Coordinates of C-alpha atoms in Angstrom, one line a residue:
H1 CA 0.3 -148.3 72.8
V2 CA -1.5 -151.6 72.4
Q3 CA -5.2 -151.6 71.2
L4 CA -7.1 -155.0 70.6
R5 CA -10.8 -154.6 68.2
E6 CA -13.3 -157.4 68.4
S7 CA -15.2 -157.9 64.9
G8 CA -18.4 -160.1 64.0
P9 CA -21.5 -161.1 63.8
A10 CA -24.1 -159.3 66.3
L11 CA -26.6 -161.7 65.8
V12 CA -26.3 -165.9 65.4
K13 CA -29.2 -168.4 65.3
P14 CA -29.1 -171.3 67.6
S15 CA -27.0 -174.3 66.5
Q16 CA -24.9 -172.0 64.2
T17 CA -21.1 -171.4 64.5
L18 CA -19.8 -168.1 66.2
S19 CA -16.6 -166.7 64.6
L20 CA -14.9 -163.3 66.1
T21 CA -11.7 -162.1 65.6
C22 CA -9.5 -159.4 67.7
T23 CA -7.2 -157.1 65.6
V24 CA -4.2 -156.0 67.6
S25 CA -2.4 -152.8 66.6
G26 CA 0.7 -151.4 68.8
A27 CA 2.0 -155.2 69.9
S28 CA 2.8 -158.4 68.2
I29 CA 0.8 -161.2 68.8
T30 CA 4.1 -163.5 68.8
T31 CA 5.9 -161.4 71.4
N32 CA 7.0 -163.3 74.3
E33 CA 5.7 -163.4 77.7
Y34 CA 1.9 -162.1 76.5
F35 CA -1.0 -164.1 76.1
W36 CA -4.1 -163.5 74.1
N37 CA -7.3 -164.4 75.7
W38 CA -11.1 -164.3 75.0
I39 CA -13.7 -163.3 77.9
R40 CA -17.1 -163.0 77.8
Q41 CA -19.9 -161.6 80.3
P42 CA -23.4 -162.7 79.8
P43 CA -26.5 -160.5 80.6
G44 CA -26.9 -159.6 84.5
K45 CA -23.7 -162.2 84.9
G46 CA -19.8 -161.9 85.8
L47 CA -17.1 -162.4 83.4
E48 CA -16.2 -165.8 81.7
Y49 CA -13.0 -167.0 81.0
M50 CA -13.0 -168.6 77.7
G51 CA -9.3 -169.5 76.6
Y52 CA -6.1 -168.4 75.4
L53 CA -3.8 -168.2 72.7
S54 CA 0.2 -168.6 73.4
I55 CA 3.3 -167.5 71.4
S56 CA 3.5 -170.6 70.0
G57 CA -0.1 -170.8 68.3
S58 CA -1.2 -173.5 70.8
F59 CA -4.4 -172.6 72.6
Q60 CA -5.9 -173.7 75.7
V61 CA -9.4 -173.3 76.5
S62 CA -12.0 -173.2 79.8
P63 CA -13.0 -176.9 80.5
A64 CA -16.9 -175.8 80.3
L65 CA -16.0 -174.6 76.7
K66 CA -13.3 -177.2 75.6
S67 CA -15.9 -179.3 73.3
R68 CA -17.2 -176.1 71.3
T69 CA -14.4 -173.9 71.5
S70 CA -11.0 -173.3 69.4
I71 CA -9.0 -170.3 68.8
S72 CA -6.5 -169.4 66.0
R73 CA -4.6 -166.8 64.8
D74 CA -3.3 -164.8 61.6
T75 CA 0.1 -163.4 62.4
S76 CA 0.4 -161.8 58.8
K77 CA -2.6 -159.6 59.7
N78 CA -1.8 -159.6 63.5
Q79 CA -5.4 -161.1 64.5
F80 CA -6.5 -164.0 66.6
T81 CA -9.9 -165.9 66.0
L82 CA -12.6 -167.4 68.4
Q83 CA -15.0 -170.1 66.9
L84 CA -17.7 -171.2 69.2
T85 CA -19.5 -173.9 67.4
S86 CA -23.4 -174.9 68.4
V87 CA -24.4 -171.8 69.9
A88 CA -27.3 -171.7 72.2
P89 CA -29.1 -168.5 74.0
E90 CA -26.5 -169.2 76.9
D91 CA -23.5 -167.9 74.7
T92 CA -25.4 -164.4 74.6
A93 CA -22.8 -161.9 76.1
V94 CA -20.4 -159.3 75.3
Y95 CA -17.3 -160.9 74.3
Y96 CA -13.8 -159.3 75.0
C97 CA -10.6 -160.2 73.4
V98 CA -7.9 -159.0 76.2
R99 CA -4.2 -158.9 76.3
L100 CA -2.4 -160.9 79.6
G101 CA 1.0 -159.4 80.2
P102 CA 4.0 -159.7 82.8
F103 CA 3.7 -156.8 85.6
Q104 CA 6.0 -156.7 88.6
G105 CA 6.5 -160.5 88.5
L106 CA 3.0 -161.6 88.2
Y107 CA 0.5 -161.3 85.4
E108 CA -2.5 -159.0 84.4
Y109 CA -4.8 -158.3 81.9
D110 CA -3.3 -155.2 80.5
S111 CA -5.4 -154.7 77.5
W112 CA -9.0 -154.9 76.6
G113 CA -11.1 -154.5 73.7
Q114 CA -13.9 -152.7 73.9
G115 CA -16.4 -155.8 73.5
T116 CA -18.8 -156.7 71.2
Q117 CA -22.3 -158.0 71.9
V118 CA -23.2 -161.2 70.4
S119 CA -27.1 -162.4 70.4
V120 CA -28.4 -166.0 70.1
S121 CA -31.6 -166.1 68.8
S122 CA -33.8 -167.3 65.9

């Protein structure tokens, strides 16, 4: 049974860099056919896709966040990390790490972390 758990600061000041780590248990982040994602939900809004990490270690991010976002991994710890630079109050959200995996010929988000609240405020 795969489990994902986000960790990182609850409060970040504007212009700083936010770093969140997702620790995965019950599955390896280097397993074929799975992708490891970051998704966030600002207060009162819908889910916003941020980006994903592939098994090769490369990452893709949403065009809206491309200039500020990177995703990396530590395979020895089975973790992947989101970095978001130059944060602003609009980056206040609940951040989720999520696994995307194959299901009946398609892909689905099959495992979610519990989410971590991040507020950007001075």
